[in-house]
Amino acid sequence: MYDALLAESITLAGHGGNDIEAYSARPMSPGPLGSMVVIHHMPGYDAATKEITRRLAAEGYAAVCPNLYSREAPGAEPDDAAAAARAAGGVPDERLVGDVAGAARYLRGLPSSNGRVGVIGYCSGGRQAFLAATSLPLQAAVDCYGAFVAGRPPEGFPLRVEPIAHRAKDLSCPLLGLFGAEDQHPSPADTAELESELKAHGKEYEFHTYQDAGHAFFAVDRPSYRPQAAVDGWARVTEFLRRHLGGG
């Protein structure tokens, strides 16, 4: 197997035709390849998210992570950009959908593309992955502990977000959800509410909740990291993508 990868910063056309920065990683093979849009967590377009993008490329997918904070803080360090985005109330839902649409359009335009695109997101990005999958024609979606898909933010929460579980009726593709039993946002009750909506509309989904794991259990550089849950979670992600995107 030819396993060389190309990883680089690129510019793509996002919401409203705006040029935004993005991080691209893909196998240097002719394909055909499935593709993934990676949605970063609230701390931003950082090294950890770029590592996830490269991991997906190593699994055999062309992957792109758009910098959702490009407009608030172009060229800023991740912490500063995230602070600017929080001060503005976060990324508006409409703009998020437009940026993911632009990333999907870029991926489908690659000569190696098989035309099938999925989306994966973590934390706030998990909610945004669900939002994208209920707004755009995608072939797979992965929600990693997405907060406020169901359930409302606590008082004083910096992002202006509303629950979107009612959008389950518009889900365009199979959904994989990975959650921690000790998480508060989303709590097990929030996950159950979303599952109820998906069942009511006959949507294809699979949810896995890990005991002794809370929020951000995939994050290898945080105390929240849970190796057993993360290893199993990655295995489920890669199997899910092979089924729905091909390749890998």
C-alpha positions as a printed NumPy array, in Angstrom:
array([[  0.   ,   0.   ,   0.   ],
       [  1.274,   3.482,  -0.917],
       [  0.916,   5.403,   2.337],
       [  2.431,   8.828,   1.683],
       [  0.293,  11.764,   2.854],
       [  0.111,  15.416,   1.855],
       [ -0.823,  17.812,   4.686],
       [ -0.969,  21.571,   4.186],
       [ -2.841,  24.779,   4.869],
       [ -5.158,  25.786,   2.047],
       [ -7.757,  28.43 ,   1.267],
       [-11.282,  27.475,   0.271],
       [-14.526,  29.326,  -0.419],
       [-16.806,  29.155,   2.606],
       [-20.132,  30.746,   3.483],
       [-21.035,  33.668,   1.265],
       [-18.066,  32.955,  -1.003],
       [-15.636,  34.199,   1.671],
       [-12.122,  32.786,   1.469],
       [-11.284,  30.956,   4.692],
       [ -8.235,  29.097,   5.898],
       [ -8.437,  25.32 ,   6.162],
       [ -6.133,  22.411,   6.931],
       [ -6.022,  19.618,   4.386],
       [ -4.57 ,  16.119,   4.734],
       [ -4.997,  13.384,   2.146],
       [ -3.363,  10.223,   0.855],
       [ -1.154,  10.775,  -2.184],
       [ -2.923,   8.085,  -4.156],
       [ -5.183,   8.299,  -7.195],
       [ -8.248,   7.045,  -5.357],
       [-11.13 ,   6.874,  -5.546],
       [-11.285,   8.098,  -1.95 ],
       [-14.052,   8.995,   0.433],
       [-13.692,  12.381,   2.142],
       [-14.249,  13.925,   5.577],
       [-14.92 ,  17.44 ,   6.834],
       [-13.471,  17.828,  10.343],
       [-15.18 ,  20.404,  12.575],
       [-12.931,  21.648,  15.343],
       [-13.947,  21.999,  18.985],
       [-14.618,  25.306,  20.747],
       [-10.913,  25.795,  21.67 ],
       [-10.41 ,  26.22 ,  17.96 ],
       [ -8.401,  25.315,  14.915],
       [ -5.52 ,  23.862,  16.868],
       [ -2.769,  21.256,  16.75 ],
       [ -5.   ,  18.542,  18.216],
       [ -7.641,  19.014,  15.515],
       [ -5.013,  19.022,  12.774],
       [ -3.72 ,  15.734,  14.189],
       [ -7.238,  14.281,  13.887],
       [ -7.335,  15.471,  10.27 ],
       [ -4.051,  13.675,   9.559],
       [ -5.32 ,  10.572,  11.348],
       [ -8.283,  10.404,   8.965],
       [ -5.925,  10.809,   6.013],
       [ -3.823,   7.937,   7.348],
       [ -7.018,   5.867,   7.43 ],
       [ -7.435,   6.519,   3.707],
       [ -9.663,   9.596,   3.473],
       [ -9.147,  13.063,   2.055],
       [ -9.862,  15.318,   5.049],
       [-10.29 ,  19.062,   5.454],
       [-10.739,  21.092,   8.641],
       [-12.027,  24.62 ,   7.952],
       [-10.931,  27.318,  10.398],
       [-14.358,  28.449,  11.609],
       [-12.784,  31.474,  13.309],
       [-11.074,  32.783,  10.157],
       [-13.289,  35.868,  10.044],
       [-13.106,  36.805,  13.741],
       [ -9.343,  36.449,  14.075],
       [ -7.468,  35.762,  10.834],
       [ -3.977,  34.46 ,  11.496],
       [ -4.392,  34.492,  15.295],
       [ -3.178,  31.789,  17.645],
       [ -5.904,  29.228,  18.479],
       [ -6.52 ,  30.505,  22.042],
       [ -6.832,  34.113,  20.877],
       [ -9.076,  33.182,  17.965],
       [-11.312,  31.101,  20.23 ],
       [-11.583,  34.003,  22.685],
       [-12.609,  36.351,  19.876],
       [-15.215,  33.867,  18.634],
       [-16.645,  33.371,  22.147],
       [-16.871,  37.14 ,  22.623],
       [-18.954,  37.293,  19.453],
       [-21.292,  34.552,  20.688],
       [-19.752,  31.773,  18.62 ],
       [-20.151,  30.741,  14.996],
       [-23.65 ,  31.437,  13.622],
       [-25.394,  28.249,  12.485],
       [-26.019,  29.536,   8.961],
       [-22.363,  30.427,   8.511],
       [-21.26 ,  27.038,   9.824],
       [-23.415,  25.261,   7.272],
       [-21.988,  27.442,   4.503],
       [-18.409,  26.74 ,   5.559],
       [-18.993,  22.976,   5.721],
       [-20.701,  23.143,   2.321],
       [-17.601,  24.881,   0.944],
       [-15.309,  22.227,   2.427],
       [-17.481,  19.442,   0.998],
       [-17.456,  21.136,  -2.397],
       [-13.651,  21.351,  -2.269],
       [-13.366,  17.658,  -1.36 ],
       [-15.752,  16.503,  -4.074],
       [-13.711,  18.518,  -6.571],
       [-10.492,  16.588,  -5.888],
       [ -9.494,  14.262,  -8.745],
       [ -9.227,  11.387,  -6.226],
       [-12.762,  11.859,  -4.823],
       [-15.406,   9.148,  -5.023],
       [-18.043,  11.834,  -4.396],
       [-18.922,  10.612,  -0.89 ],
       [-18.352,  13.087,   1.956],
       [-18.845,  12.72 ,   5.692],
       [-18.481,  15.066,   8.637],
       [-17.065,  14.604,  12.145],
       [-17.068,  17.057,  15.039],
       [-16.062,  17.222,  18.688],
       [-17.713,  19.163,  21.548],
       [-19.333,  22.226,  19.92 ],
       [-18.215,  20.64 ,  16.655],
       [-20.341,  17.587,  17.435],
       [-23.432,  19.768,  17.482],
       [-22.248,  21.434,  14.295],
       [-21.678,  18.055,  12.62 ],
       [-25.304,  17.161,  13.365],
       [-26.415,  20.572,  12.102],
       [-24.459,  20.085,   8.862],
       [-25.889,  16.6  ,   8.361],
       [-29.436,  17.951,   8.724],
       [-28.728,  20.818,   6.303],
       [-26.553,  19.335,   3.543],
       [-26.49 ,  16.18 ,   1.404],
       [-23.815,  14.112,   3.166],
       [-23.113,  10.384,   3.326],
       [-21.987,   9.977,   6.97 ],
       [-21.903,  12.019,  10.174],
       [-20.06 ,  11.471,  13.456],
       [-21.052,  13.378,  16.594],
       [-18.419,  13.106,  19.324],
       [-20.06 ,  14.339,  22.556],
       [-21.747,  17.258,  20.826],
       [-23.128,  19.676,  23.409],
       [-26.611,  21.203,  23.012],
       [-27.906,  19.102,  20.151],
       [-30.45 ,  18.427,  22.866],
       [-30.651,  20.342,  26.145],
       [-30.159,  24.047,  26.708],
       [-26.917,  25.788,  27.675],
       [-26.514,  26.812,  31.33 ],
       [-26.964,  30.42 ,  32.414],
       [-24.007,  32.539,  31.344],
       [-22.778,  30.155,  28.645],
       [-20.737,  32.235,  26.157],
       [-22.109,  30.755,  22.914],
       [-25.506,  31.73 ,  21.515],
       [-26.767,  28.258,  20.641],
       [-30.144,  26.574,  20.704],
       [-30.951,  22.854,  20.817],
       [-31.479,  21.299,  17.385],
       [-32.634,  17.734,  18.106],
       [-35.918,  18.582,  16.355],
       [-33.947,  18.712,  13.113],
       [-33.512,  14.923,  13.213],
       [-36.289,  14.643,  10.634],
       [-33.943,  16.285,   8.1  ],
       [-30.907,  14.06 ,   8.734],
       [-29.452,  13.217,   5.321],
       [-27.171,  10.313,   6.265],
       [-26.35 ,   7.662,   8.889],
       [-25.191,   9.099,  12.226],
       [-22.626,   7.704,  14.678],
       [-22.737,   9.188,  18.19 ],
       [-19.985,   8.665,  20.789],
       [-20.646,   9.89 ,  24.324],
       [-19.368,   9.725,  27.912],
       [-21.656,   8.537,  30.693],
       [-20.181,  11.138,  33.064],
       [-20.607,  14.065,  30.664],
       [-22.98 ,  16.892,  31.579],
       [-23.193,  18.487,  28.114],
       [-24.453,  16.275,  26.593],
       [-25.809,  14.375,  29.553],
       [-27.153,  10.824,  29.16 ],
       [-30.638,  12.393,  29.275],
       [-29.712,  14.689,  26.362],
       [-28.433,  11.706,  24.39 ],
       [-31.65 ,   9.807,  25.101],
       [-33.701,  12.776,  23.87 ],
       [-31.797,  12.86 ,  20.588],
       [-32.136,   9.102,  20.202],
       [-35.877,   9.391,  20.682],
       [-36.089,  11.965,  17.885],
       [-34.032,   9.792,  15.539],
       [-36.199,   6.76 ,  16.253],
       [-39.386,   8.748,  15.723],
       [-38.25 ,   9.67 ,  12.218],
       [-36.826,   6.278,  11.291],
       [-33.268,   7.537,  10.9  ],
       [-30.215,   5.264,  10.714],
       [-27.939,   5.808,  13.694],
       [-25.735,   4.069,  16.24 ],
       [-24.917,   5.479,  19.663],
       [-22.247,   4.285,  22.092],
       [-21.908,   5.658,  25.629],
       [-18.722,   4.894,  27.55 ],
       [-18.753,   4.324,  31.297],
       [-16.114,   6.126,  33.386],
       [-15.716,   8.71 ,  30.615],
       [-16.823,  12.315,  30.533],
       [-16.444,  15.126,  28.03 ],
       [-13.449,  15.178,  25.645],
       [-12.39 ,  11.587,  26.291],
       [-10.642,  11.534,  22.882],
       [ -8.318,  14.415,  23.869],
       [ -4.904,  12.81 ,  24.44 ],
       [ -3.439,  16.015,  25.917],
       [ -6.087,  16.533,  28.606],
       [ -6.881,  14.927,  31.976],
       [-10.245,  13.941,  30.471],
       [ -8.529,  11.438,  28.138],
       [ -9.787,   7.872,  28.541],
       [ -7.609,   5.508,  26.49 ],
       [ -9.997,   2.562,  26.481],
       [-12.948,   4.681,  25.324],
       [-10.826,   6.533,  22.768],
       [ -9.361,   3.37 ,  21.245],
       [-12.782,   1.767,  20.96 ],
       [-14.247,   5.028,  19.66 ],
       [-11.667,   5.305,  16.887],
       [-12.303,   1.692,  15.877],
       [-16.021,   2.445,  15.606],
       [-15.378,   5.621,  13.615],
       [-13.154,   3.884,  11.064],
       [-15.547,   0.941,  10.639],
       [-18.496,   3.326,  10.234],
       [-16.694,   5.379,   7.594],
       [-15.641,   2.316,   5.621],
       [-19.259,   1.224,   5.449],
       [-20.646,   4.583,   4.39 ],
       [-17.855,   6.334,   2.497],
       [-15.984,   3.41 ,   0.982],
       [-12.225,   3.105,   0.913],
       [-10.257,   3.562,   4.066]])
